[in-house]
Coordinates of C-alpha atoms in Angstrom, one line a residue:
M885 CA -28.8 -34.4 -284.5
K886 CA -30.2 -37.5 -284.8
L887 CA -31.9 -38.9 -281.5
H888 CA -31.3 -42.6 -281.0
N889 CA -34.3 -44.8 -280.2
P890 CA -35.3 -44.5 -276.6
W891 CA -37.3 -47.7 -276.6
P892 CA -34.7 -50.2 -275.6
L893 CA -33.5 -48.2 -272.6
L894 CA -37.5 -47.7 -271.6
M895 CA -38.0 -51.4 -272.1
A896 CA -35.0 -52.2 -269.8
I897 CA -36.2 -49.7 -267.5
I898 CA -39.5 -51.1 -267.0
L899 CA -38.3 -54.9 -266.8
L900 CA -35.9 -53.8 -264.2
I901 CA -38.7 -52.1 -262.1
L902 CA -41.0 -55.5 -262.8
G903 CA -38.1 -57.8 -261.6
L904 CA -37.6 -55.8 -258.2
P905 CA -40.4 -57.6 -256.2
A906 CA -39.1 -60.9 -257.5
A907 CA -35.4 -60.1 -256.8
T908 CA -36.5 -59.0 -253.2
N909 CA -38.6 -61.5 -252.3
A910 CA -35.8 -64.1 -253.2
A911 CA -33.5 -62.2 -251.3
A912 CA -35.6 -62.1 -248.4
A913 CA -36.0 -66.0 -248.7
G914 CA -32.4 -66.7 -248.6
A915 CA -32.0 -64.5 -245.6
A916 CA -34.5 -66.1 -243.9
L917 CA -32.9 -69.7 -245.2
Q918 CA -29.6 -68.7 -243.8
K919 CA -31.1 -67.4 -240.1
A920 CA -32.8 -71.0 -240.0
K921 CA -29.9 -72.5 -240.5
Q922 CA -27.7 -70.7 -238.3
E923 CA -30.4 -70.9 -235.3
A924 CA -30.5 -74.6 -235.8
E925 CA -26.8 -75.2 -236.0
A926 CA -26.4 -73.2 -232.9
K927 CA -28.8 -75.7 -231.1
G928 CA -26.7 -78.7 -232.2
F929 CA -29.1 -79.6 -235.4
V930 CA -28.1 -80.5 -238.8
F931 CA -29.5 -78.1 -241.4
E932 CA -29.2 -78.6 -245.1
S933 CA -30.5 -75.7 -247.2
N934 CA -30.2 -77.2 -250.4
R935 CA -32.1 -80.2 -251.3
D936 CA -29.8 -81.2 -254.2
E937 CA -26.9 -81.6 -251.8
I938 CA -29.2 -84.0 -249.5
I939 CA -29.8 -86.2 -252.9
A940 CA -26.3 -86.1 -253.7
K941 CA -25.1 -87.4 -250.0
A942 CA -27.8 -89.7 -249.9
K943 CA -26.6 -91.2 -253.7
K944 CA -23.1 -91.4 -252.3
E945 CA -24.6 -93.3 -249.2
G946 CA -26.4 -95.9 -252.2
K947 CA -28.4 -98.0 -249.2
L948 CA -31.3 -97.4 -246.6
R949 CA -32.5 -99.8 -244.0
V950 CA -35.8 -98.8 -242.4
L951 CA -37.3 -100.3 -239.6
S952 CA -41.2 -99.5 -239.7
S953 CA -44.7 -99.9 -238.0
L954 CA -46.3 -99.7 -241.5
E955 CA -47.9 -103.0 -242.4
M956 CA -46.0 -104.8 -245.0
E957 CA -48.8 -104.8 -247.6
N958 CA -48.3 -101.3 -247.6
L959 CA -44.8 -101.1 -246.8
K960 CA -44.0 -103.1 -249.8
P961 CA -45.7 -100.8 -252.4
V962 CA -44.0 -97.7 -250.3
S963 CA -40.4 -99.2 -250.6
E964 CA -41.1 -100.1 -254.4
A965 CA -42.2 -96.4 -255.1
F966 CA -39.3 -95.0 -253.1
K967 CA -37.1 -97.2 -255.3
K968 CA -38.4 -95.8 -258.5
K969 CA -37.9 -92.6 -257.5
Y970 CA -34.6 -93.0 -256.1
P971 CA -33.4 -95.8 -258.1
F972 CA -29.7 -95.3 -257.0
I973 CA -30.6 -96.4 -253.4
D974 CA -30.8 -99.8 -252.3
I975 CA -33.7 -99.7 -249.8
R976 CA -34.6 -102.5 -247.5
A977 CA -37.7 -101.7 -245.2
E978 CA -38.9 -104.4 -242.5
E979 CA -42.1 -104.2 -240.5
I980 CA -41.8 -104.4 -236.9
A981 CA -44.3 -105.0 -234.2
G982 CA -45.0 -105.8 -230.5
T983 CA -43.8 -104.3 -227.1
D984 CA -40.9 -106.9 -227.0
T985 CA -39.3 -105.8 -230.1
Y986 CA -39.5 -102.2 -229.1
Q987 CA -38.1 -102.9 -225.8
R988 CA -35.0 -104.7 -227.1
M989 CA -34.5 -102.2 -229.5
L990 CA -34.4 -99.4 -226.7
L991 CA -32.0 -101.6 -224.8
E992 CA -29.4 -102.1 -227.5
M993 CA -29.7 -98.1 -228.4
K994 CA -29.2 -97.5 -224.3
S995 CA -26.2 -99.6 -224.5
G996 CA -24.5 -98.6 -227.2
T997 CA -25.1 -101.8 -229.3
A998 CA -27.5 -101.3 -231.7
S999 CA -26.7 -101.1 -235.3
G1000 CA -27.8 -102.1 -238.9
W1001 CA -30.6 -99.6 -239.4
D1002 CA -31.2 -96.1 -240.5
V1003 CA -34.6 -95.3 -239.8
N1004 CA -36.5 -96.5 -237.1
Y1005 CA -40.0 -96.7 -235.4
L1006 CA -41.1 -94.8 -232.3
T1007 CA -43.9 -96.3 -230.2
T1008 CA -45.7 -93.8 -228.0
D1009 CA -45.4 -95.8 -225.2
F1010 CA -41.6 -95.4 -225.0
Y1011 CA -41.5 -91.8 -226.7
D1012 CA -39.2 -90.1 -224.8
D1013 CA -36.9 -92.7 -224.3
Y1014 CA -35.9 -92.8 -227.8
F1015 CA -35.0 -89.0 -228.0
P1016 CA -31.0 -89.4 -227.0
Y1017 CA -30.9 -92.1 -229.8
Q1018 CA -32.1 -90.1 -233.0
K1019 CA -30.1 -87.9 -235.3
K1020 CA -30.7 -84.1 -234.8
F1021 CA -32.0 -83.3 -238.1
D1022 CA -33.9 -80.2 -237.9
V1023 CA -36.5 -81.7 -240.2
L1024 CA -39.1 -79.3 -238.9
G1025 CA -37.0 -76.0 -239.9
M1026 CA -36.0 -77.6 -243.3
A1027 CA -39.8 -78.3 -243.9
Q1028 CA -40.7 -74.8 -243.1
Q1029 CA -38.1 -73.1 -245.3
G1030 CA -39.0 -75.5 -248.1
V1031 CA -35.6 -77.5 -248.4
L1032 CA -38.0 -80.9 -247.3
Q1033 CA -41.6 -81.2 -248.8
I1034 CA -43.3 -82.2 -245.5
P1035 CA -46.4 -80.5 -244.0
V1036 CA -45.4 -79.0 -240.8
G1037 CA -48.1 -80.5 -239.0
M1038 CA -46.7 -84.1 -239.4
I1039 CA -43.2 -83.0 -237.6
D1040 CA -42.7 -82.8 -233.9
P1041 CA -42.4 -79.3 -232.8
V1042 CA -40.4 -79.9 -229.5
N1043 CA -37.8 -82.4 -230.8
R1044 CA -37.9 -81.3 -234.6
N1045 CA -36.6 -84.6 -236.1
I1046 CA -39.8 -86.7 -235.5
V1047 CA -42.2 -87.5 -238.4
S1048 CA -45.8 -88.9 -237.8
Y1049 CA -47.2 -89.8 -241.2
T1050 CA -50.5 -91.8 -240.2
T1051 CA -53.2 -91.0 -237.8
N1052 CA -55.8 -92.8 -236.4
T1053 CA -59.8 -91.9 -236.6
Q1054 CA -62.4 -93.1 -234.0
V1055 CA -65.8 -93.9 -235.5
V1056 CA -68.7 -95.7 -234.5
T1057 CA -69.0 -99.0 -235.9
Y1058 CA -72.5 -100.8 -236.0
N1059 CA -74.4 -103.4 -237.6
K1060 CA -76.9 -102.2 -239.6
K1061 CA -79.1 -105.3 -239.6
L1062 CA -79.4 -104.6 -235.7
I1063 CA -79.5 -100.7 -235.6
S1064 CA -80.2 -98.5 -238.5
E1065 CA -78.3 -95.4 -239.2
D1066 CA -80.7 -93.1 -237.9
K1067 CA -80.6 -94.5 -234.3
V1068 CA -76.8 -94.6 -234.2
P1069 CA -75.5 -91.4 -232.1
N1070 CA -74.5 -88.2 -233.7
T1071 CA -72.5 -87.3 -230.8
W1072 CA -70.4 -89.3 -227.9
E1073 CA -72.8 -87.8 -225.1
D1074 CA -75.6 -89.2 -227.0
F1075 CA -74.1 -92.6 -226.0
L1076 CA -75.6 -91.4 -222.7
K1077 CA -79.0 -91.3 -223.3
P1078 CA -81.3 -93.8 -221.5
E1079 CA -82.2 -95.5 -224.6
F1080 CA -78.7 -97.0 -224.7
K1081 CA -78.5 -98.0 -221.1
G1082 CA -78.0 -101.6 -220.1
R1083 CA -75.7 -103.6 -222.5
K1084 CA -76.9 -101.6 -225.5
F1085 CA -73.2 -100.8 -226.8
V1086 CA -70.0 -101.8 -226.8
V1087 CA -67.0 -100.3 -225.1
D1088 CA -63.1 -101.1 -224.9
I1089 CA -61.6 -101.6 -221.4
R1090 CA -58.5 -99.7 -222.6
P1091 CA -59.8 -96.4 -223.0
Q1092 CA -57.8 -94.8 -225.7
E1093 CA -60.9 -93.9 -228.0
V1094 CA -62.3 -92.0 -225.0
A1095 CA -58.9 -90.2 -224.1
N1096 CA -58.6 -89.1 -227.2
L1097 CA -61.3 -87.0 -226.6
I1098 CA -59.2 -84.7 -223.8
P1099 CA -57.4 -82.3 -226.2
L1100 CA -61.0 -80.7 -227.0
W1101 CA -62.9 -81.5 -223.9
G1102 CA -60.4 -81.1 -221.2
L1103 CA -59.7 -83.9 -218.8
E1104 CA -62.7 -83.0 -216.1
K1105 CA -65.5 -83.3 -218.7
T1106 CA -63.8 -86.3 -220.5
L1107 CA -63.5 -88.0 -216.9
Q1108 CA -67.2 -87.0 -216.4
F1109 CA -68.4 -88.4 -219.5
A1110 CA -66.4 -91.8 -218.7
R1111 CA -68.1 -92.1 -215.4
G1112 CA -71.3 -91.6 -217.6
L1113 CA -70.7 -94.5 -220.2
A1114 CA -69.7 -96.9 -217.0
A1115 CA -73.0 -96.0 -215.6
Q1116 CA -74.9 -97.2 -218.9
N1117 CA -73.9 -101.0 -218.3
P1118 CA -72.1 -101.2 -221.5
I1119 CA -70.8 -104.4 -223.0
W1120 CA -67.0 -104.2 -221.6
I1121 CA -64.1 -105.8 -224.1
R1122 CA -60.7 -105.7 -224.9
G1123 CA -59.3 -105.3 -228.5
H1124 CA -61.4 -104.0 -231.7
S1125 CA -60.5 -106.6 -234.3
R1126 CA -62.4 -109.6 -232.8
T1127 CA -64.9 -107.1 -231.4
I1128 CA -65.8 -105.8 -235.0
A1129 CA -65.8 -109.6 -236.4
A1130 CA -68.2 -110.8 -233.8
M1131 CA -70.5 -107.9 -234.7
A1132 CA -70.6 -108.9 -238.3
A1133 CA -71.7 -112.2 -236.8
G1134 CA -74.8 -110.3 -235.2
E1135 CA -73.4 -110.5 -231.9
Y1136 CA -73.2 -106.9 -230.9
A1137 CA -74.7 -103.8 -232.4
M1138 CA -72.4 -101.0 -231.6
L1139 CA -69.0 -100.1 -230.9
L1140 CA -67.8 -96.9 -229.3
G1141 CA -64.4 -95.4 -230.6
A1142 CA -63.5 -97.9 -233.1
N1143 CA -60.5 -97.1 -235.4
L1144 CA -61.5 -96.6 -238.8
N1145 CA -58.7 -98.6 -240.5
S1146 CA -59.6 -101.7 -238.5
T1147 CA -63.5 -101.3 -239.5
K1148 CA -62.5 -100.5 -243.3
R1149 CA -60.5 -103.6 -243.0
A1150 CA -63.4 -105.8 -241.7
M1151 CA -66.1 -104.1 -244.0
D1152 CA -63.7 -105.7 -247.0
K1153 CA -64.0 -109.1 -245.3
D1154 CA -68.0 -108.6 -244.5
R1155 CA -69.9 -110.6 -247.0
S1156 CA -73.0 -109.9 -245.3
G1157 CA -72.7 -106.3 -245.6
A1158 CA -73.8 -106.0 -242.0
L1159 CA -71.1 -103.4 -241.2
A1160 CA -71.2 -99.8 -241.3
Y1161 CA -69.5 -96.8 -239.6
K1162 CA -70.8 -93.2 -238.8
V1163 CA -68.4 -90.3 -238.0
V1164 CA -69.5 -88.9 -234.4
E1165 CA -68.5 -85.5 -233.3
P1166 CA -66.0 -84.6 -232.1
V1167 CA -63.9 -86.5 -234.4
P1168 CA -61.4 -88.1 -232.5
I1169 CA -57.8 -88.1 -234.2
R1170 CA -54.7 -89.3 -233.0
I1171 CA -51.0 -88.8 -234.8
A1172 CA -49.5 -92.4 -235.2
D1173 CA -46.6 -94.3 -236.8
H1174 CA -43.6 -92.1 -235.7
E1175 CA -40.5 -92.4 -237.6
S1176 CA -36.9 -90.7 -237.3
V1177 CA -33.3 -91.2 -238.6
F1178 CA -31.6 -93.2 -236.0
D1179 CA -28.4 -91.6 -234.7
K1180 CA -25.9 -93.9 -235.7
A1181 CA -27.3 -94.2 -239.3
A1182 CA -25.0 -95.4 -242.2
S1183 CA -26.9 -93.5 -244.6
P1184 CA -28.7 -90.8 -242.8
Y1185 CA -29.3 -88.5 -245.9
A1186 CA -31.3 -91.5 -247.8
G1187 CA -33.3 -92.0 -244.0
L1188 CA -33.8 -88.0 -244.9
L1189 CA -35.3 -88.6 -248.1
W1190 CA -37.7 -91.5 -246.9
L1191 CA -39.1 -89.4 -244.1
E1192 CA -40.0 -86.8 -247.0
F1193 CA -41.1 -89.6 -249.2
I1194 CA -43.8 -91.1 -246.5
A1195 CA -45.2 -87.6 -246.1
S1196 CA -45.7 -87.6 -249.9
P1197 CA -49.0 -87.3 -251.5
E1198 CA -48.0 -90.3 -253.4
T1199 CA -47.1 -92.3 -250.8
Q1200 CA -50.1 -91.0 -248.6
S1201 CA -52.5 -92.4 -251.4
I1202 CA -51.0 -96.1 -250.7
I1203 CA -51.4 -95.9 -247.1
N1204 CA -54.8 -94.4 -247.4
R1205 CA -56.2 -97.7 -249.0
D1206 CA -56.6 -98.2 -245.0
F1207 CA -58.5 -94.8 -244.3
K1208 CA -55.2 -94.4 -242.4
G1209 CA -53.3 -91.4 -244.4
S1210 CA -52.2 -88.1 -242.5
V1211 CA -55.1 -85.6 -241.4
F1212 CA -52.5 -83.2 -242.5
V1213 CA -52.5 -84.4 -246.2
P1214 CA -55.3 -82.9 -248.2
G1215 CA -57.2 -85.8 -249.7
T1216 CA -56.9 -88.4 -247.3
T1217 CA -59.7 -90.2 -245.8
P1218 CA -59.3 -88.6 -242.3
Y1219 CA -58.7 -85.2 -243.9
Q1220 CA -62.0 -85.4 -246.1
L1221 CA -64.0 -86.9 -242.9
T1222 CA -63.0 -83.8 -240.5
Q1223 CA -63.8 -80.8 -242.8
G1224 CA -66.5 -78.9 -241.2
K1225 CA -66.7 -81.0 -238.2
K1226 CA -65.2 -80.5 -234.8
V1227 CA -62.2 -82.4 -234.4
S1228 CA -60.1 -83.4 -231.1
L1229 CA -56.8 -83.7 -232.2
V1230 CA -54.2 -85.8 -230.4
A1231 CA -51.3 -84.3 -231.5
W1232 CA -47.8 -83.6 -230.2
E1233 CA -48.1 -82.3 -227.1
H1234 CA -50.7 -85.1 -226.1
A1235 CA -49.2 -88.3 -227.5
P1236 CA -46.5 -89.0 -225.0
K1237 CA -49.1 -88.1 -222.3
L1238 CA -51.6 -91.0 -224.0
E1239 CA -50.6 -93.6 -221.4
E1240 CA -51.0 -91.6 -218.6
L1241 CA -54.4 -90.0 -219.6
Q1242 CA -56.0 -93.3 -220.4
K1243 CA -55.0 -94.5 -216.7
K1244 CA -57.3 -91.7 -215.6
V1245 CA -60.1 -92.5 -218.1
F1246 CA -59.8 -96.1 -216.6
E1247 CA -60.1 -95.0 -213.1
A1248 CA -62.9 -92.9 -214.0
Y1249 CA -65.0 -96.4 -215.3
G1250 CA -64.7 -97.8 -211.6
F1251 CA -63.9 -101.2 -212.1
P1252 CA -63.7 -102.8 -208.8
K1253 CA -60.1 -103.5 -207.6
A1254 CA -58.7 -106.4 -206.4
Q1255 CA -58.6 -107.1 -202.7
P1256 CA -55.7 -109.2 -200.8
V1257 CA -56.8 -112.5 -199.8
G1258 CA -58.6 -112.5 -196.3
K1259 CA -59.8 -109.1 -196.9

């Protein structure tokens, strides 16, 4: 009796065995995706389980209007890059800025008259007021399941539909012709040393940079530090941009807690080469530039693609020209500067409370309060 060649059968069995883990993993991933979709929809969220379907729906929409806080010098190349990736979407992106603009937009949302945009900026000053007027895409769930390519740290974990695509980093900006690098403090507590008493450095009366230390230090230690700063009798100012320009001219030696991107811009314009900065620990980092899809968006799926695109390495490399990329994206300046260092991250749980925390720090500075006439 002639035996058949056993090798084809053996190879088939081996391939089947080798393929079982991959098939099992694929089945598990599919089950997790469906479970995430069911849970999201049970809570009233929109959850798309297929990215190709998102693109197909965006293609049908064909248009996108974005209202962004990103400066036009960056917004323009980002919009052009988006158009190149999605040529079937006619995009119009506008920069918006100013408290009056934000308040007007909110009033339009609340009155039901808001229209004409698909993605809008959410300022932290009125953060909670925006929530009822943003489309309930489960952006976080879709990112966690790999439907959207967005680092989960960039997404509001509570509301799940808001993306923060930049971070502000606080540093010490100084004039190296007035003070050498080795004399610049290495920690924030170093500013309380006796040699820095008596108008030796500048502090902004809006204490955002000091309040940014609360996530790591806690409230009481931060308030104690604020009282110590006030006791040093620093030079009080309001606004970083003008102060850094004056510093370049030799008026001041150091600014405590300057925004890194503001410093970078000033350094680019500083022909004297006097300006420099130092990363001081713990490094205060604050999430910024929040965007979400508007509830009444005519092109919500094109808006969803925009949220993914602004979080992409391609877009982050454009934004990072000002050292303002997201700390959650490898390769950005904030990411690189914080590696191996202690960080105080003002993230989603702290950002909505930042104004309230700043008021507490301001009170700790102990400025005299205005008294009624005659008292």
